[in-house]
Tab-separated table of C-alpha atoms in Angstrom:
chain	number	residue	atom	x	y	z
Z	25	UNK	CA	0.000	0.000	0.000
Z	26	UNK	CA	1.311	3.755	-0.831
Z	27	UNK	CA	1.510	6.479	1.419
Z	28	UNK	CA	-0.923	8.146	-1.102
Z	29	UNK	CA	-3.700	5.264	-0.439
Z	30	UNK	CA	-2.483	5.091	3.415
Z	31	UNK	CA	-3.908	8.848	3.712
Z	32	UNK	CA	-6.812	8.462	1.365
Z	33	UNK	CA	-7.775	5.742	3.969
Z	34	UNK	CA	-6.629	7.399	6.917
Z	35	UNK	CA	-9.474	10.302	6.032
Z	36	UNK	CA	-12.280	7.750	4.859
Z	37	UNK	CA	-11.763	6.398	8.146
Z	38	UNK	CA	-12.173	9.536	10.354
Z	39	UNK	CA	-15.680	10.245	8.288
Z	40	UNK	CA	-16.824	6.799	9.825
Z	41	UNK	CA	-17.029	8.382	13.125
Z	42	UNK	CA	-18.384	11.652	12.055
Z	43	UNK	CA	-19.241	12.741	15.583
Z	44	UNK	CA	-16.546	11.867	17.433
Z	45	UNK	CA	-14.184	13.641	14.736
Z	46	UNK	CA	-15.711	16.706	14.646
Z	47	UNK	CA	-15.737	16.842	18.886
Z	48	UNK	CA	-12.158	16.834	19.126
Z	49	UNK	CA	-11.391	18.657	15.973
Z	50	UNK	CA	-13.819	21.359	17.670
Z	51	UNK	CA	-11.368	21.162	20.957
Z	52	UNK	CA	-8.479	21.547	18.692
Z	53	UNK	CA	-10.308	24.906	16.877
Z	54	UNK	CA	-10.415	26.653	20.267
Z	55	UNK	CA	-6.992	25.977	21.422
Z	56	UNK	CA	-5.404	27.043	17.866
Z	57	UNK	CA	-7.921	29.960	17.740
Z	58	UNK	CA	-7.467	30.926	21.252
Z	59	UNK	CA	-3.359	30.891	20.429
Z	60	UNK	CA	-3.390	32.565	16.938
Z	61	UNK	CA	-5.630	35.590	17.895
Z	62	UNK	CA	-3.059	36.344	21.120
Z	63	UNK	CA	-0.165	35.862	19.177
Z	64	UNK	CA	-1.486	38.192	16.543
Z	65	UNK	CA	-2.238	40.609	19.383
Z	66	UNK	CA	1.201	40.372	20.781
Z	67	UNK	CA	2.456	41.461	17.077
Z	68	UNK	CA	0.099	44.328	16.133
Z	69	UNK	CA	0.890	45.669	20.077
Z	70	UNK	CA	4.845	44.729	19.854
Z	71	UNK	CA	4.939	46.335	15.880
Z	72	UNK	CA	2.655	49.294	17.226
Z	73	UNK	CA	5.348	50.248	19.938
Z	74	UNK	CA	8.077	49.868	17.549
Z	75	UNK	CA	6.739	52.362	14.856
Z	76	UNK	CA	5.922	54.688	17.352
Z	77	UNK	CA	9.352	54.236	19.090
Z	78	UNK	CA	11.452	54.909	15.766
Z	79	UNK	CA	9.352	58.068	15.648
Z	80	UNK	CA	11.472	59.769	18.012
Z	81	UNK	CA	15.321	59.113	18.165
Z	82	UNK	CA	16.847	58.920	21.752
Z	83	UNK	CA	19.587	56.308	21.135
Z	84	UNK	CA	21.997	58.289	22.631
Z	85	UNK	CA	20.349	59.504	25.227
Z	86	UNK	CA	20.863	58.206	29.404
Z	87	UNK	CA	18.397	58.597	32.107
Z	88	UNK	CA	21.332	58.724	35.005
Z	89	UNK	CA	20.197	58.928	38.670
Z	90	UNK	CA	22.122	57.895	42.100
Z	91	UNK	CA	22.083	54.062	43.198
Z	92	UNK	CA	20.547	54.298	46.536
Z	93	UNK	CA	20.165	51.282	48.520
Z	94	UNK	CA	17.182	53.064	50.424
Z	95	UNK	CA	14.424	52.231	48.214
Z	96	UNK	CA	15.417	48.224	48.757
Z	97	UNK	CA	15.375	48.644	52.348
Z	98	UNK	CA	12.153	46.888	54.263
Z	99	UNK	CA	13.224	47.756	57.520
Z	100	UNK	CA	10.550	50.371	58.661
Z	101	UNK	CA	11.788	50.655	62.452
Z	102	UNK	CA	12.872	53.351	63.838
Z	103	UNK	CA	16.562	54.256	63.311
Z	104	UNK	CA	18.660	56.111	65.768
Z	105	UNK	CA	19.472	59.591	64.650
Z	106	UNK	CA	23.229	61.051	64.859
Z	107	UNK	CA	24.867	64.057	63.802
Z	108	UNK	CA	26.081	61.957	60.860
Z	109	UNK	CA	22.651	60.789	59.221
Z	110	UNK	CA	21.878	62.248	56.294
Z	111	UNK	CA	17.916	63.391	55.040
Z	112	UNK	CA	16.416	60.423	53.431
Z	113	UNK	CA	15.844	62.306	49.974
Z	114	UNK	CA	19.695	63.213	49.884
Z	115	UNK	CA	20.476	59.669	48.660
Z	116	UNK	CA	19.253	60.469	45.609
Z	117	UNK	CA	19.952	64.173	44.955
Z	118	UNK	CA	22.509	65.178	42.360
Z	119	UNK	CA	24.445	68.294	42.164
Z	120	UNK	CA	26.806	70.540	39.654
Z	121	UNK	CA	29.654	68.092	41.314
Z	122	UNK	CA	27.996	65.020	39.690
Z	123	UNK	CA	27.579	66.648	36.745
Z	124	UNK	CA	31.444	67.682	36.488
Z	125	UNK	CA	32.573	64.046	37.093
Z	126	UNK	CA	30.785	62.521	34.751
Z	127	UNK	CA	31.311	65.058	31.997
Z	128	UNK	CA	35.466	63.624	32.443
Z	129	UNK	CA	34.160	60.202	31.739
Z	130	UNK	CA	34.993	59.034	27.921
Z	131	UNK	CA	31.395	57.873	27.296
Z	132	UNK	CA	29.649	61.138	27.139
Z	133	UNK	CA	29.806	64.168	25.050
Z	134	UNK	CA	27.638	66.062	27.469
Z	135	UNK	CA	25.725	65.782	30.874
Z	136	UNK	CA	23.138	67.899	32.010
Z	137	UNK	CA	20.158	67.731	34.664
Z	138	UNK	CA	17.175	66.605	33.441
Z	139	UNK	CA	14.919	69.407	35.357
Z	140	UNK	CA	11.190	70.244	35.159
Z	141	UNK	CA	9.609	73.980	34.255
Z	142	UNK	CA	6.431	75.576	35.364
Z	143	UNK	CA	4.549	77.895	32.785
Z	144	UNK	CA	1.135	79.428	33.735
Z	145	UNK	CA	-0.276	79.713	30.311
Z	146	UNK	CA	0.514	80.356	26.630
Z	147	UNK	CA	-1.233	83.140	25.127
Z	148	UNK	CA	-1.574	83.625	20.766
Z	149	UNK	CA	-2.454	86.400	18.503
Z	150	UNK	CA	-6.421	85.930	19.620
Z	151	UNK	CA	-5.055	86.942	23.304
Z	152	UNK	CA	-6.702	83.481	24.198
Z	153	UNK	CA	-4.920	81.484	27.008
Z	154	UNK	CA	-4.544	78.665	27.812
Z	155	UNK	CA	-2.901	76.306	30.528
Z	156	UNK	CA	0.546	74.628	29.300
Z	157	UNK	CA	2.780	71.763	30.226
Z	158	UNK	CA	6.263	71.821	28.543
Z	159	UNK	CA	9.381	69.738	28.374
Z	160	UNK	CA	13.032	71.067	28.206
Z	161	UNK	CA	14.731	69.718	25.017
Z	162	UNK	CA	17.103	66.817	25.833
Z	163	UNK	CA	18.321	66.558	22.077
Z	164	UNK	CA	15.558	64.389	21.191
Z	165	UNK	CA	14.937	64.225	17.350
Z	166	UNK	CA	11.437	64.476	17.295
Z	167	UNK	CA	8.639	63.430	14.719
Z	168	UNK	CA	7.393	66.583	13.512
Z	169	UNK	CA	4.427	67.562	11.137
Z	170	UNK	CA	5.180	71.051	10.255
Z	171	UNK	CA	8.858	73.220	10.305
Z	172	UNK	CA	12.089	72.056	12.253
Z	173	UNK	CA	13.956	70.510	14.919
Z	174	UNK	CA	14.698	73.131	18.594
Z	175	UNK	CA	18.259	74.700	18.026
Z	176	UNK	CA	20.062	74.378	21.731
Z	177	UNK	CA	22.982	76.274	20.006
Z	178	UNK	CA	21.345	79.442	19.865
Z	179	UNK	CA	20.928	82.538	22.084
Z	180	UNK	CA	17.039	82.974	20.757
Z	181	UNK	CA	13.477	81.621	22.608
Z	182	UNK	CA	12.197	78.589	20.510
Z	183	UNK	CA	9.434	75.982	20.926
Z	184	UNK	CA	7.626	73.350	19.368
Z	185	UNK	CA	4.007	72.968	20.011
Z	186	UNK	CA	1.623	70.039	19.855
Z	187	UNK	CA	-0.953	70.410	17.087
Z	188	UNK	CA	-3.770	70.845	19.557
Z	189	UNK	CA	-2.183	74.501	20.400
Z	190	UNK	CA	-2.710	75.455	16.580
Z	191	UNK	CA	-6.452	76.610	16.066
Z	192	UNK	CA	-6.639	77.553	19.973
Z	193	UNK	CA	-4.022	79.661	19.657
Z	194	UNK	CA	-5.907	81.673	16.671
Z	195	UNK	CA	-4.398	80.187	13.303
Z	196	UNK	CA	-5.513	77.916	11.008
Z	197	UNK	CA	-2.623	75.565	9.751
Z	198	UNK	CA	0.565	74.480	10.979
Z	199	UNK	CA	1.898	76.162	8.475
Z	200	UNK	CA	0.325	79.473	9.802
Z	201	UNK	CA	1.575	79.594	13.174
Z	202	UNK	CA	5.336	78.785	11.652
Z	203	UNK	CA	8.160	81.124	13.111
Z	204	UNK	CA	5.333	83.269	14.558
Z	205	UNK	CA	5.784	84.814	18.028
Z	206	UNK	CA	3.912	83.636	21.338
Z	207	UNK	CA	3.864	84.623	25.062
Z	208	UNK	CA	4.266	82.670	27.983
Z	209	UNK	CA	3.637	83.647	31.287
Z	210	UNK	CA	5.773	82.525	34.326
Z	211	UNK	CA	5.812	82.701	38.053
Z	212	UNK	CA	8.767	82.147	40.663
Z	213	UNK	CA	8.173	78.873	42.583
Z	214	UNK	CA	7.786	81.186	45.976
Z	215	UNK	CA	5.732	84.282	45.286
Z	216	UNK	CA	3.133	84.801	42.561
Z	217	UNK	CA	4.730	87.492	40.780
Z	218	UNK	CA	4.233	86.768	37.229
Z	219	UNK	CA	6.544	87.707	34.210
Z	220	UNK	CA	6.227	87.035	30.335
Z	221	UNK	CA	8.525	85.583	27.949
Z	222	UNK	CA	8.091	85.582	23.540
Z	223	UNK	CA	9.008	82.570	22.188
Z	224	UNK	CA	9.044	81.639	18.466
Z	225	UNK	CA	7.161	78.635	17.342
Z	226	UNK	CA	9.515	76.447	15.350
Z	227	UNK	CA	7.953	73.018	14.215
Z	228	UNK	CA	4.271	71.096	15.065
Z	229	UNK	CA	4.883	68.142	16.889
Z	230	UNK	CA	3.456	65.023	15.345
Z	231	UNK	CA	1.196	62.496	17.522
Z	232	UNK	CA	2.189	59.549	19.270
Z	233	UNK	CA	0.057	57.454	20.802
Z	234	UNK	CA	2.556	55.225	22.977
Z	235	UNK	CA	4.973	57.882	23.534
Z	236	UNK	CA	2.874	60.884	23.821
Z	237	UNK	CA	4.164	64.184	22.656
Z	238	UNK	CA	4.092	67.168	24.623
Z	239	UNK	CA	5.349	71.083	24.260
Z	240	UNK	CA	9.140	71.329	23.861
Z	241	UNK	CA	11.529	74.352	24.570
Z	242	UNK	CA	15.036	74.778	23.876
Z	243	UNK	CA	17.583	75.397	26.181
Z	244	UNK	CA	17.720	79.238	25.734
Z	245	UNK	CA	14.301	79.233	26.571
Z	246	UNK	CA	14.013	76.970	29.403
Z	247	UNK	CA	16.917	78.564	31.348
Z	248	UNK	CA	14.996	81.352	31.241
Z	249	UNK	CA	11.790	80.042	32.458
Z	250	UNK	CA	13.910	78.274	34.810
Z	251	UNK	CA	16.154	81.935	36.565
Z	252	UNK	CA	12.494	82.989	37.197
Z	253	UNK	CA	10.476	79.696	39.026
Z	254	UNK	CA	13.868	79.496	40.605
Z	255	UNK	CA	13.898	83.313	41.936
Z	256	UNK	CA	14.443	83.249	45.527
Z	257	UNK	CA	15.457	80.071	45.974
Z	258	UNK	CA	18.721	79.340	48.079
Z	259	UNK	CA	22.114	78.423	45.716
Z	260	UNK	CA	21.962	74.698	47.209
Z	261	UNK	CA	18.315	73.987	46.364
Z	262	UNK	CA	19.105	75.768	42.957
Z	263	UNK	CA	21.857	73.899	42.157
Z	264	UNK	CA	20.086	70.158	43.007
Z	265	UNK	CA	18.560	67.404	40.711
Z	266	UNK	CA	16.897	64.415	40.806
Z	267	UNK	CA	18.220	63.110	37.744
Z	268	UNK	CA	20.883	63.902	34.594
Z	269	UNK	CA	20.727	63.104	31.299
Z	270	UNK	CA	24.161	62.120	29.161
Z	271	UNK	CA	24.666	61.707	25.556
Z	272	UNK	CA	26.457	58.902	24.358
Z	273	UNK	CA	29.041	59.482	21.736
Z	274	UNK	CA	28.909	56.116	20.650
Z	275	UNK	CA	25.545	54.634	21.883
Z	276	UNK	CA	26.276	50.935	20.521
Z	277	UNK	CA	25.133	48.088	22.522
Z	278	UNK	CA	28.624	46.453	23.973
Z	279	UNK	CA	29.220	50.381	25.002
Z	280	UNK	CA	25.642	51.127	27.137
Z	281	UNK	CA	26.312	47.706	28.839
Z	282	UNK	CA	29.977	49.137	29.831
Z	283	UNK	CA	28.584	52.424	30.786
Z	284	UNK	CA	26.012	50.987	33.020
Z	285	UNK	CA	29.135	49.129	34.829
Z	286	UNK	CA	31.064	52.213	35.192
Z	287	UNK	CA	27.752	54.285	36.461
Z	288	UNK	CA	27.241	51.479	39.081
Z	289	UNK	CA	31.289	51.449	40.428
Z	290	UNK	CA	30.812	54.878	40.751
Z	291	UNK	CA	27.012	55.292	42.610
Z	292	UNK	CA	24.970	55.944	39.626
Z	293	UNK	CA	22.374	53.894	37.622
Z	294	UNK	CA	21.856	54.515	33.920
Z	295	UNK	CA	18.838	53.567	31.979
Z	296	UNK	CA	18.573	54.034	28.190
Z	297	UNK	CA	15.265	54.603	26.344
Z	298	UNK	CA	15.355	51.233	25.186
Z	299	UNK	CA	15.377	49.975	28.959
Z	300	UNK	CA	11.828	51.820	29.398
Z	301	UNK	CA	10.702	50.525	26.231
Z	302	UNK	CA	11.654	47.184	26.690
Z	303	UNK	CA	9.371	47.349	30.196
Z	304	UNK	CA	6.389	47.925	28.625
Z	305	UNK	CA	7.112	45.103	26.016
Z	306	UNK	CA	7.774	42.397	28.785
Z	307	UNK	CA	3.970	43.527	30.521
Z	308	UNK	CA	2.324	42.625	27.279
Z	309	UNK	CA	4.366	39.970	26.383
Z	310	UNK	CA	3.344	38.412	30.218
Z	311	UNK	CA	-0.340	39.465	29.555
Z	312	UNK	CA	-0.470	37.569	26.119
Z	313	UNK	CA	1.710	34.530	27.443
Z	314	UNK	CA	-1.034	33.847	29.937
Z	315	UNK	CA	-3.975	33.710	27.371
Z	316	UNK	CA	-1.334	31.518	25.426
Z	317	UNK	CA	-1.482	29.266	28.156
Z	318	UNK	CA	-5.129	28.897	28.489
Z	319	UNK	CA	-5.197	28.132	24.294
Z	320	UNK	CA	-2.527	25.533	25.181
Z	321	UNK	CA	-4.759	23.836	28.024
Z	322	UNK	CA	-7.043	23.464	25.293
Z	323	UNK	CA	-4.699	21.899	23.231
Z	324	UNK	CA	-3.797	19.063	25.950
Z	325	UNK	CA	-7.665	18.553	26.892
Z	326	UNK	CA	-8.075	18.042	22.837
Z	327	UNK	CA	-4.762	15.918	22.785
Z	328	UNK	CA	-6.824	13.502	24.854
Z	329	UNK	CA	-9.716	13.702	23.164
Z	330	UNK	CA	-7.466	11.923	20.083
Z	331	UNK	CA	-6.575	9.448	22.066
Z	332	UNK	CA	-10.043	8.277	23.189
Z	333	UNK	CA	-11.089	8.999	19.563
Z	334	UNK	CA	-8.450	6.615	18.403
Z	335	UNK	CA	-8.604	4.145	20.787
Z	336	UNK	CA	-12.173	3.719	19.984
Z	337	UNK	CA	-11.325	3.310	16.392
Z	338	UNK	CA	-9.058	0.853	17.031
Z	339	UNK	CA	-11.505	-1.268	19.171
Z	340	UNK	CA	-14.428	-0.456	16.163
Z	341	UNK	CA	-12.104	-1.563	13.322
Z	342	UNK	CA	-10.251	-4.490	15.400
Z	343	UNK	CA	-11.101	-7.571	12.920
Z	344	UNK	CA	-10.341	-5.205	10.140
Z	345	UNK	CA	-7.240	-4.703	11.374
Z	346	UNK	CA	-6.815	-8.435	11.831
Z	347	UNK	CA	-7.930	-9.104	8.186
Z	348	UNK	CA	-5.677	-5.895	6.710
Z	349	UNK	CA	-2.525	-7.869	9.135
Z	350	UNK	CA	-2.895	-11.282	7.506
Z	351	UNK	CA	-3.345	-9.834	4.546
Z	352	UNK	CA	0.236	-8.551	4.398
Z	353	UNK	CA	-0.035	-5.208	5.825
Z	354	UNK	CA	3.336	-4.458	7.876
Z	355	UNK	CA	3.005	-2.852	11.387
Z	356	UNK	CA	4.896	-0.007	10.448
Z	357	UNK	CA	2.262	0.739	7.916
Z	358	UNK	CA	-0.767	0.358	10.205
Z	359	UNK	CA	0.980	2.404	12.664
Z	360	UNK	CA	1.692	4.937	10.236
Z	361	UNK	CA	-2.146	4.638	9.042
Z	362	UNK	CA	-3.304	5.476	13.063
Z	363	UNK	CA	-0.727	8.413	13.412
Z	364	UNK	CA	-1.765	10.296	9.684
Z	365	UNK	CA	-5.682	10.116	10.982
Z	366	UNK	CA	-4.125	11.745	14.217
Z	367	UNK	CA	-1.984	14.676	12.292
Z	368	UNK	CA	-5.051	14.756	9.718
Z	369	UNK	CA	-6.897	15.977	12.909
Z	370	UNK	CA	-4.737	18.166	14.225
Z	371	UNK	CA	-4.108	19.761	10.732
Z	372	UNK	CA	-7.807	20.234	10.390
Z	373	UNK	CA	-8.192	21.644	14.040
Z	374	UNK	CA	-5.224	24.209	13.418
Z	375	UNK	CA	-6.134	25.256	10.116
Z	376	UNK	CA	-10.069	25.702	10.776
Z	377	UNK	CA	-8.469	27.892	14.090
Z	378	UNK	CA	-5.858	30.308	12.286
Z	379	UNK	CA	-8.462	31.252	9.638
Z	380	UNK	CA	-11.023	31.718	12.069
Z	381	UNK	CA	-8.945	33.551	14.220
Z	382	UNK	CA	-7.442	35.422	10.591
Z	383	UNK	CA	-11.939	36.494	10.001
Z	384	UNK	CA	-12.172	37.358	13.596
Z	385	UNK	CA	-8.991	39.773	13.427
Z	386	UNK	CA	-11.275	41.815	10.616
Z	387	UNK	CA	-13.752	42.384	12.850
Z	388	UNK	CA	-12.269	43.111	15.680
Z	389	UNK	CA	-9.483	45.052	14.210
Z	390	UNK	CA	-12.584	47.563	12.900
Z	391	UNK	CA	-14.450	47.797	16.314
Z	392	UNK	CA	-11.679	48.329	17.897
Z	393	UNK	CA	-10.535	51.111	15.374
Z	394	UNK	CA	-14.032	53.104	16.127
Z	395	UNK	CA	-13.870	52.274	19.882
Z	396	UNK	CA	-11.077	51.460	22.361
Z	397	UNK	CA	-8.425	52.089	20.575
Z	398	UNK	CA	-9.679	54.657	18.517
Z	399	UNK	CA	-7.135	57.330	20.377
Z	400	UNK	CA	-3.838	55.301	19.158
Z	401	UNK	CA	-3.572	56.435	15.476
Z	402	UNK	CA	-2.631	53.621	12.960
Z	403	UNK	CA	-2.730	50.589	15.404
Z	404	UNK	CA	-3.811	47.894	13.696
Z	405	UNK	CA	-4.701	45.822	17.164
Z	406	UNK	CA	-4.115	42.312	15.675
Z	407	UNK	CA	-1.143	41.235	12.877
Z	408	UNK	CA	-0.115	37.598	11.733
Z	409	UNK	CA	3.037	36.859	10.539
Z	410	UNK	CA	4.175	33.430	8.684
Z	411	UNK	CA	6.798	32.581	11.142
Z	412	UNK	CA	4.439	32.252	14.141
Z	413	UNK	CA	1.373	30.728	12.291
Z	414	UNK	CA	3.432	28.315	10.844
Z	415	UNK	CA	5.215	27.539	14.074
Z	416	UNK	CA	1.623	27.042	15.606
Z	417	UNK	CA	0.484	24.676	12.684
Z	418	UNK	CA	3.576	22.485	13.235
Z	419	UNK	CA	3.004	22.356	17.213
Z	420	UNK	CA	-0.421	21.556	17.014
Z	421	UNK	CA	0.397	18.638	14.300
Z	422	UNK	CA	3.203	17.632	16.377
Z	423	UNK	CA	1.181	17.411	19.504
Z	424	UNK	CA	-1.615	15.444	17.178
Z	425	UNK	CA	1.093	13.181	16.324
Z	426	UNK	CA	2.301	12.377	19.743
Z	427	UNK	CA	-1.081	11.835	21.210
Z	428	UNK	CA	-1.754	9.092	17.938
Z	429	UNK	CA	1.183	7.431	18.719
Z	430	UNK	CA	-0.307	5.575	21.258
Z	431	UNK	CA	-3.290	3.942	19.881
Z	432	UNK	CA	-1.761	3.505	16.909
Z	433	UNK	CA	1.106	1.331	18.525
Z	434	UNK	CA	-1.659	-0.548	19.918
Z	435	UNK	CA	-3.149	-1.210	16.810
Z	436	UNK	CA	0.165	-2.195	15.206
Z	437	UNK	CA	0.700	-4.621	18.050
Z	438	UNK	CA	-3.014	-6.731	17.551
Z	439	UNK	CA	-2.725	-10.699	16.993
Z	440	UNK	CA	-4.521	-11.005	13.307
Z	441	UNK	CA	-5.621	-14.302	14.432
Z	442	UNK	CA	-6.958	-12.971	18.106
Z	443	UNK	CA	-8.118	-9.528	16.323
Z	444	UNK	CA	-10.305	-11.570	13.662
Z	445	UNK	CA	-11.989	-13.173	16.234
Z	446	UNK	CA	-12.921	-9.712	18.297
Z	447	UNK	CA	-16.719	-9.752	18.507
């Protein structure tokens, strides 16, 4: 017998038992369903933060703060105070002294604190104003919609606005509000004395939906906000930071690893933007493993149900066995006839599952495009790729085969002359 006619009889066979085929090909739908749709999940969320991440260009860019042992501490008892023991929340301040010493070290081409400005509104040409959060420009290369990157090399007021500011502000394109003057009103931290700055807008920020995007000023213009919510503060509280942010002259891998090193011999900790990234890629990597895990429970309750359905086709068809035995059949062939009806299963199963799970991702990917995650632009919520369908397939057959193996070596095994006898 061929291995053509040993899987043309192989499926007649699995028709004879209609019911209990389509049970445990049903078991096998939901497990490969279950799998495909969270995989594809895990790839349109994974692909998602990767387009948005390659939007903005911080390569060279370290978070560096002070490696205090305080935050590990679970010791909550009192502790003895002496004239040596320092304020908890000095541990982790940094000063110009930090900054000097690492500036010497060979990684970096420049260290400065990563510090945080208060602005009490922006105001446009329609004397409208509105509340404003900004950032101070770290040398990020931004994704912009409209005009160019901040200049930090340059003794003027710039900043880039989100494109939310664009209409409120009173114009009507990006293109509008382009090297046009604003005002920005500021206060000193301790009094409520408020001054105003002009700024000239130099580039629309694009949206990101991972990443978010907020107002950006250069450093011109943020040292100036800075001298006045800093006015009447002491030198030392002036002159202190929570964290400082270094740029790599050479930001390869093998180097950030060796600057981490360095930063931890000498009290610091350094964290790229990668490191943050790669934190939110783990959580849904750990949310989508665990759904995995229920479509593989699925696969081992189905796994069983071959068996059964195989060792009650081996009981059914046990004088035919006998009669296809001392006919000439070989056991390797009547095993192999057992296992095909198990992959032939399995193959069904997985197949029916991706393309269900392929229709499903259509549907889902436009509900969820009009409803939850109608505020992330371009995510496309679920993506397949041939490597991990195929790798499912081949599991799921795998597993089919396995779980055949068993009744089929049965089969293999029967006595002709005791199996023709079977009543």
């Amino acid at each position: 017998m061929k291995i053509s006619d040993i899987i043309k009889t192989a499926n007649k066979n699995l028709k004879r038992n209609k019911g209990r085929t389509f049970l445990t090909i049903i078991a096998i739908f939901i497990g490969a369903f279950t799998i495909a749709l969270t995989a594809g999940i895990n790839t349109g969320v994974n692909n998602f933060i990767h387009q948005q991440v390659k939007l903005v260009d911080r390569n060279n860019l370290l978070l560096i703060n002070k490696n205090s042992d305080i935050d590990a501490s679970t010791d909550n008892s009192p502790t003895k105070y002496s004239e040596k023991s320092t304020n908890a929340a000095d541990d982790h301040v940094l000063t110009k002294k930090d900054i000097e010493n690492l500036k010497k070290l060979k990684w970096f081409s420049d260290v400065s604190p990563s510090e945080s400005i208060a602005i009490n509104y922006i105001e446009g040409k329609n004397n409208n104003k509105f509340e404003l959060s900004a950032y101070i420009d770290d040398g990020t290369s931004y994704s912009l919609e409209a005009g160019r990157q901040l200049n930090n090399k340059i003794n003027q007021n710039e900043i880039l606005l989100t494109t939310d500011y664009v209409k409120a502000l009173g114009y009507q394109s990006n293109k509008e509000i382009l090297n046009k003057t604003i005002q920005l009103n500021i206060s000193p931290e301790l009094s409520d004395k408020k001054e105003s700055i002009k700024a000239t807008v130099v580039g629309i920020l694009a949206p990101n939906s991972i990443l978010g995007v907020q107002t950006t000023v250069n450093k011109h213009l943020s040292q100036q906000i800075l001298n006045i919510n800093h006015d009447g503060l002491s030198e030392n509280l002036k002159n202190q930071f929570y964290s400082l942010v270094a740029t790599i002259k050479d930001p390869s891998s093998r180097n950030i690893e060796e600057i981490k090193k360095d930063l931890n011999n000498l009290g610091y900790t350094g964290q790229t933007f990668e490191d943050r990234i790669d934190n939110v890629l783990s959580a849904v990597d750990a949310i989508t493993s665990v759904l995995i895990i229920f479509g593989a429970i699925s696969l081992l309750a189905a796994s069983f149900g071959i068996i059964n359905t195989l060792y009650m086709s081996v009981q059914d068809r046990t004088r035919e066995i006998g009669l296809m035995k001392a006919m000439g059949m070989s056991n390797g062939k009547l095993f192999l006839s057992f296992t095909i009806e198990s992959v032939l299963i399995g193959l069904i199963g997985a197949l029916l599952g991706i393309l269900g799970a392929f229709g499903s991702s259509v549907i889902i990917n436009k509900v969820a495009a009009k409803s939850f995650v109608q505020s992330f632009e371009n995510l496309s919520l679920i993506q397949f790729n041939a490597t991990s369908i195929s790798l499912i397939v081949l599991i799921i057959v795998l597993i089919s085969f396995l779980a055949g193996t068993l009744p089929a070596k049965r089969a293999a095994k029967l006595d002709p002359i005791t199996a023709l006898r079977y009543e």
